[in-house]
């Protein structure tokens, strides 16, 4: 009964979730509980199953086996628009022939809200992403970072309980990325929804997340806070993968004249 209890209390829960394409298992019996309002990041190398897992939560791809619940509700058979989720991808996917305000209003039109309510919600969403003056512009008139903020506003406008983001800052340069990371964290605090964020960038994961799920080869190696993963990596993979970004944060240990090893929690992870 404790597993059932966890499903009821969780923002998102995956119980032994598997995805197969023909003979190949790309997500392999994953168990994960994401708390309501948590900022959870899926971190791992390319091809480790992060996007496939996110797409199963979104409903863009089916679950082969296992149980998937969003706020206590079994969603495996529900289409994406009935799952109470918003989604932001790397390529902003705005409608080029619609203005910023029309782009953001689009999900509201589909829900048949009155024009007055739509206008109010669009203004609030634009304010949330600090784009209040840009409602009448077209996407082609905006920078990449501005377009991504509009995409974020569009995903948030109907106040979904879950926001799913797949490498949303991947196409942007480093400075803009760092600034938008701060903005996304602020927005997370303000809206209080459950955020799930996919990245292969360790530093991005470490700076943004409440907890991180480290993916490798279709499995989750470890789930924990940044501190947990650094101080007590439970597998060699986690130590090594995070080790790549610990050159500045870890403890440098001289091991001869030319080399420095990096130790994390007493384990040598980079030699
Ligand atoms: P990540 O997001 O960690 O980069 P993905 O979830 O995109 O990983 O992919 C995991 C594995 O699943 C990869 O080996 C990929 O080639 C495979 N895969 C993804 N989509 C399909 C598909 N539609 N058909 C077959 N294999 C797929």
Short mmCIF file of C-alpha atoms and ligand atoms in Angstrom, two decimals:
data_model
loop_
_atom_site.label_atom_id
_atom_site.label_comp_id
_atom_site.label_asym_id
_atom_site.label_seq_id
_atom_site.Cartn_x
_atom_site.Cartn_y
_atom_site.Cartn_z
CA UNK A 1 0.00 0.00 0.00
CA UNK A 2 2.94 2.37 0.47
CA UNK A 3 3.49 2.44 -3.32
CA UNK A 4 -0.18 3.35 -3.82
CA UNK A 5 0.15 6.06 -1.18
CA UNK A 6 3.19 7.46 -3.03
CA UNK A 7 1.22 7.65 -6.28
CA UNK A 8 -1.54 9.66 -4.59
CA UNK A 9 0.89 12.12 -3.02
CA UNK A 10 3.23 12.54 -5.98
CA UNK A 11 3.28 15.22 -8.65
CA UNK A 12 4.42 12.60 -11.14
CA UNK A 13 5.13 8.95 -10.44
CA UNK A 14 6.67 6.32 -12.68
CA UNK A 15 6.46 2.71 -11.55
CA UNK A 16 8.63 0.29 -13.47
CA UNK A 17 8.13 2.28 -16.67
CA UNK A 18 9.63 0.71 -19.79
CA UNK A 19 9.80 1.86 -23.40
CA UNK A 20 10.73 -0.55 -26.18
CA UNK A 21 11.09 0.07 -29.89
CA UNK A 22 10.96 -3.42 -31.39
CA UNK A 23 13.77 -5.40 -29.79
CA UNK A 24 15.53 -2.43 -28.28
CA UNK A 25 14.73 -1.27 -24.73
CA UNK A 26 15.42 2.47 -24.50
CA UNK A 27 13.84 3.07 -21.07
CA UNK A 28 14.25 0.15 -18.71
CA UNK A 29 11.93 -0.26 -15.69
CA UNK A 30 12.32 3.23 -14.31
CA UNK A 31 10.95 4.05 -10.84
CA UNK A 32 10.71 7.71 -9.95
CA UNK A 33 8.59 9.94 -7.72
CA UNK A 34 8.60 13.66 -8.52
CA UNK A 35 7.15 15.75 -5.69
CA UNK A 36 4.43 18.34 -6.36
CA UNK A 37 6.11 21.69 -7.04
CA UNK A 38 9.57 20.16 -7.34
CA UNK A 39 12.17 21.21 -9.93
CA UNK A 40 13.40 17.85 -11.23
CA UNK A 41 16.11 17.58 -13.87
CA UNK A 42 16.82 14.56 -16.07
CA UNK A 43 20.59 14.63 -16.62
CA UNK A 44 22.59 12.20 -18.73
CA UNK A 45 24.50 11.70 -21.95
CA UNK A 46 22.88 11.73 -25.36
CA UNK A 47 20.81 8.59 -26.02
CA UNK A 48 20.35 7.69 -22.34
CA UNK A 49 16.53 7.89 -22.46
CA UNK A 50 15.79 11.34 -21.02
CA UNK A 51 13.66 12.65 -23.89
CA UNK A 52 11.82 9.36 -24.28
CA UNK A 53 10.89 9.46 -20.58
CA UNK A 54 9.76 13.10 -20.85
CA UNK A 55 7.72 12.25 -23.96
CA UNK A 56 5.99 9.41 -22.12
CA UNK A 57 5.03 11.85 -19.34
CA UNK A 58 3.80 14.31 -21.99
CA UNK A 59 1.89 11.64 -23.91
CA UNK A 60 3.80 12.10 -27.16
CA UNK A 61 4.95 8.51 -27.00
CA UNK A 62 3.24 5.51 -25.41
CA UNK A 63 4.39 3.59 -22.34
CA UNK A 64 5.26 0.00 -23.28
CA UNK A 65 5.00 -1.31 -19.71
CA UNK A 66 4.57 0.13 -16.23
CA UNK A 67 2.45 2.73 -14.47
CA UNK A 68 2.48 6.49 -15.00
CA UNK A 69 0.51 8.89 -12.78
CA UNK A 70 0.28 12.69 -12.83
CA UNK A 71 -1.13 14.13 -9.60
CA UNK A 72 -2.52 10.75 -8.68
CA UNK A 73 -4.27 10.19 -11.99
CA UNK A 74 -3.33 7.31 -14.32
CA UNK A 75 -2.56 9.08 -17.60
CA UNK A 76 -1.18 6.35 -19.88
CA UNK A 77 -4.34 6.38 -21.99
CA UNK A 78 -4.89 10.17 -22.00
CA UNK A 79 -3.81 12.36 -24.94
CA UNK A 80 -1.32 15.18 -24.17
CA UNK A 81 -3.95 17.95 -23.93
CA UNK A 82 -5.76 16.10 -21.14
CA UNK A 83 -2.68 15.67 -18.92
CA UNK A 84 -2.48 19.18 -17.38
CA UNK A 85 1.02 19.76 -18.77
CA UNK A 86 2.82 22.56 -20.60
CA UNK A 87 5.82 21.87 -22.80
CA UNK A 88 8.83 23.87 -24.03
CA UNK A 89 11.28 22.50 -26.59
CA UNK A 90 14.68 23.61 -27.84
CA UNK A 91 13.27 25.01 -31.09
CA UNK A 92 10.70 27.53 -29.95
CA UNK A 93 8.07 26.39 -32.47
CA UNK A 94 6.15 29.67 -32.44
CA UNK A 95 3.66 30.34 -35.23
CA UNK A 96 5.53 32.77 -37.53
CA UNK A 97 2.34 34.40 -38.91
CA UNK A 98 0.90 35.13 -35.44
CA UNK A 99 1.99 37.94 -33.12
CA UNK A 100 3.51 37.18 -29.74
CA UNK A 101 0.15 37.82 -28.02
CA UNK A 102 -1.69 35.61 -30.54
CA UNK A 103 0.87 32.85 -30.07
CA UNK A 104 0.33 32.91 -26.31
CA UNK A 105 -3.45 33.11 -26.65
CA UNK A 106 -3.53 30.04 -28.89
CA UNK A 107 -3.88 27.40 -26.14
CA UNK A 108 -6.60 29.54 -24.54
CA UNK A 109 -8.60 29.81 -27.78
CA UNK A 110 -8.62 26.04 -27.98
CA UNK A 111 -10.17 26.05 -24.50
CA UNK A 112 -12.84 28.50 -25.64
CA UNK A 113 -12.20 31.13 -22.95
CA UNK A 114 -13.78 34.58 -23.42
CA UNK A 115 -11.75 37.28 -25.19
CA UNK A 116 -11.51 39.37 -22.01
CA UNK A 117 -10.18 36.47 -19.93
CA UNK A 118 -7.76 35.56 -22.72
CA UNK A 119 -6.40 39.11 -22.81
CA UNK A 120 -5.90 39.17 -19.07
CA UNK A 121 -4.12 35.82 -19.01
CA UNK A 122 -1.90 36.71 -21.98
CA UNK A 123 -0.86 39.95 -20.26
CA UNK A 124 -0.07 38.08 -17.04
CA UNK A 125 1.98 35.46 -18.91
CA UNK A 126 3.90 38.14 -20.82
CA UNK A 127 4.60 39.94 -17.54
CA UNK A 128 5.80 36.69 -16.00
CA UNK A 129 8.51 36.32 -18.65
CA UNK A 130 9.25 40.09 -18.68
CA UNK A 131 8.00 40.53 -22.25
CA UNK A 132 5.13 42.91 -21.54
CA UNK A 133 6.05 45.32 -24.35
CA UNK A 134 6.36 42.70 -27.07
CA UNK A 135 2.77 41.48 -27.53
CA UNK A 136 2.37 43.04 -31.00
CA UNK A 137 5.68 41.83 -32.43
CA UNK A 138 6.14 38.85 -34.73
CA UNK A 139 8.52 36.01 -33.79
CA UNK A 140 10.95 36.95 -36.62
CA UNK A 141 11.43 40.33 -34.92
CA UNK A 142 12.68 38.70 -31.70
CA UNK A 143 16.03 37.26 -30.64
CA UNK A 144 16.35 33.56 -29.84
CA UNK A 145 16.20 34.21 -26.11
CA UNK A 146 13.09 36.38 -26.49
CA UNK A 147 11.39 33.74 -28.62
CA UNK A 148 12.14 31.14 -25.97
CA UNK A 149 10.61 33.39 -23.31
CA UNK A 150 7.47 33.64 -25.45
CA UNK A 151 7.41 29.85 -25.76
CA UNK A 152 7.65 29.66 -21.97
CA UNK A 153 4.76 32.13 -21.60
CA UNK A 154 2.66 30.08 -24.01
CA UNK A 155 3.35 26.91 -22.01
CA UNK A 156 2.44 28.65 -18.73
CA UNK A 157 -0.61 30.63 -19.85
CA UNK A 158 -3.19 28.03 -18.90
CA UNK A 159 -1.45 27.39 -15.58
CA UNK A 160 -0.58 23.72 -16.05
CA UNK A 161 0.33 21.80 -12.91
CA UNK A 162 3.33 20.33 -14.75
CA UNK A 163 5.81 22.10 -17.03
CA UNK A 164 8.04 19.86 -19.14
CA UNK A 165 11.14 21.36 -20.76
CA UNK A 166 13.44 19.54 -23.20
CA UNK A 167 16.82 21.30 -23.56
CA UNK A 168 14.98 24.64 -23.80
CA UNK A 169 18.18 26.69 -23.74
CA UNK A 170 20.26 24.37 -25.91
CA UNK A 171 20.27 26.69 -28.94
CA UNK A 172 21.33 29.81 -27.02
CA UNK A 173 24.78 31.17 -26.23
CA UNK A 174 26.30 30.72 -22.78
CA UNK A 175 25.59 34.15 -21.34
CA UNK A 176 21.97 34.18 -22.42
CA UNK A 177 21.58 30.62 -21.19
CA UNK A 178 22.83 31.50 -17.72
CA UNK A 179 20.51 34.48 -17.51
CA UNK A 180 17.49 32.45 -18.64
CA UNK A 181 18.36 29.72 -16.13
CA UNK A 182 17.92 32.33 -13.42
CA UNK A 183 14.66 33.47 -15.00
CA UNK A 184 13.29 29.92 -15.20
CA UNK A 185 14.14 29.39 -11.52
CA UNK A 186 12.33 32.60 -10.60
CA UNK A 187 9.29 31.55 -12.65
CA UNK A 188 9.32 28.14 -10.98
CA UNK A 189 9.18 29.80 -7.57
CA UNK A 190 6.38 32.12 -8.68
CA UNK A 191 4.06 29.58 -10.32
CA UNK A 192 4.70 26.66 -7.96
CA UNK A 193 4.07 24.03 -10.66
CA UNK A 194 6.09 20.82 -10.96
CA UNK A 195 8.95 21.40 -13.42
CA UNK A 196 10.75 18.60 -15.26
CA UNK A 197 13.82 19.76 -17.16
CA UNK A 198 15.94 17.70 -19.57
CA UNK A 199 19.59 18.56 -20.15
CA UNK A 200 22.94 16.89 -20.86
CA UNK A 201 24.73 19.86 -19.26
CA UNK A 202 25.90 19.07 -15.71
CA UNK A 203 26.40 22.68 -14.69
CA UNK A 204 22.92 23.62 -15.85
CA UNK A 205 21.43 20.74 -13.88
CA UNK A 206 23.43 21.53 -10.76
CA UNK A 207 22.53 25.21 -10.74
CA UNK A 208 18.79 24.87 -11.33
CA UNK A 209 17.36 21.74 -9.77
CA UNK A 210 15.84 20.70 -6.47
CA UNK A 211 16.80 17.16 -7.43
CA UNK A 212 18.50 15.49 -10.37
CA UNK A 213 17.83 12.05 -11.88
CA UNK A 214 20.99 10.81 -13.57
CA UNK A 215 20.17 8.73 -16.66
CA UNK A 216 22.48 6.18 -18.23
CA UNK A 217 21.62 3.63 -20.86
CA UNK A 218 17.85 3.65 -20.24
CA UNK A 219 18.12 3.47 -16.45
CA UNK A 220 18.24 5.99 -13.62
CA UNK A 221 21.57 5.59 -11.82
CA UNK A 222 20.80 7.91 -8.92
CA UNK A 223 18.30 10.55 -7.82
CA UNK A 224 19.36 13.30 -5.44
CA UNK A 225 20.25 16.89 -4.79
CA UNK A 226 23.44 18.34 -6.28
CA UNK A 227 25.10 17.80 -2.90
CA UNK A 228 23.98 14.15 -2.75
CA UNK A 229 25.39 13.45 -6.19
CA UNK A 230 28.70 15.12 -5.46
CA UNK A 231 29.22 13.99 -1.93
CA UNK A 232 27.87 10.46 -2.27
CA UNK A 233 27.82 9.26 -5.86
CA UNK A 234 26.31 5.78 -5.70
CA UNK A 235 27.78 4.48 -8.92
CA UNK A 236 31.02 4.93 -10.79
CA UNK A 237 29.03 6.39 -13.69
CA UNK A 238 27.58 9.17 -11.53
CA UNK A 239 30.99 10.00 -10.09
CA UNK A 240 32.56 10.10 -13.53
CA UNK A 241 29.74 11.96 -15.27
CA UNK A 242 29.58 14.68 -12.64
CA UNK A 243 33.34 14.55 -12.28
CA UNK A 244 33.66 16.07 -15.73
CA UNK A 245 32.33 19.31 -14.30
CA UNK A 246 34.03 19.18 -10.91
CA UNK A 247 37.42 20.42 -11.98
CA UNK A 248 36.67 23.71 -10.28
CA UNK A 249 34.43 22.38 -7.54
CA UNK A 250 36.10 19.13 -6.55
CA UNK A 251 39.31 18.59 -4.62
CA UNK A 252 42.41 18.60 -6.75
CA UNK A 253 44.90 15.99 -5.61
CA UNK A 254 48.45 16.12 -6.98
CA UNK A 255 49.45 12.69 -8.30
CA UNK A 256 52.86 13.29 -9.80
CA UNK A 257 54.44 16.21 -11.50
CA UNK A 258 52.08 16.81 -14.35
CA UNK A 259 48.77 15.36 -13.32
CA UNK A 260 46.07 16.26 -10.90
CA UNK A 261 43.37 13.82 -9.94
CA UNK A 262 39.95 14.97 -8.90
CA UNK A 263 38.38 13.29 -5.91
CA UNK A 264 34.71 13.37 -5.13
CA UNK A 265 33.73 11.98 -1.76
CA UNK A 266 37.03 10.19 -1.55
CA UNK A 267 36.65 8.55 -4.97
CA UNK A 268 39.11 9.45 -7.67
CA UNK A 269 36.87 10.30 -10.61
CA UNK A 270 39.20 12.11 -13.02
CA UNK A 271 42.85 11.20 -13.34
P1 LIG B 1 18.29 11.30 -24.71
O1 LIG B 1 17.14 12.22 -24.57
O2 LIG B 1 18.89 10.90 -23.39
O3 LIG B 1 19.33 11.83 -25.65
P2 LIG B 1 16.45 9.59 -26.12
O4 LIG B 1 15.36 9.33 -25.17
O5 LIG B 1 16.21 10.63 -27.16
O6 LIG B 1 17.78 9.92 -25.33
O7 LIG B 1 16.84 8.26 -26.87
C1 LIG B 1 17.12 7.06 -26.17
C2 LIG B 1 17.34 5.94 -27.17
O8 LIG B 1 16.11 5.65 -27.83
C3 LIG B 1 18.34 6.30 -28.27
O9 LIG B 1 19.18 5.20 -28.48
C4 LIG B 1 17.46 6.55 -29.46
O10 LIG B 1 18.13 6.22 -30.65
C5 LIG B 1 16.28 5.63 -29.22
N1 LIG B 1 15.04 6.12 -29.85
C6 LIG B 1 14.42 7.29 -29.60
N2 LIG B 1 13.30 7.42 -30.34
C7 LIG B 1 13.21 6.30 -31.09
C8 LIG B 1 12.28 5.82 -32.07
N3 LIG B 1 11.21 6.53 -32.42
N4 LIG B 1 12.52 4.61 -32.63
C9 LIG B 1 13.60 3.88 -32.27
N5 LIG B 1 14.51 4.27 -31.36
C10 LIG B 1 14.32 5.45 -30.78
#
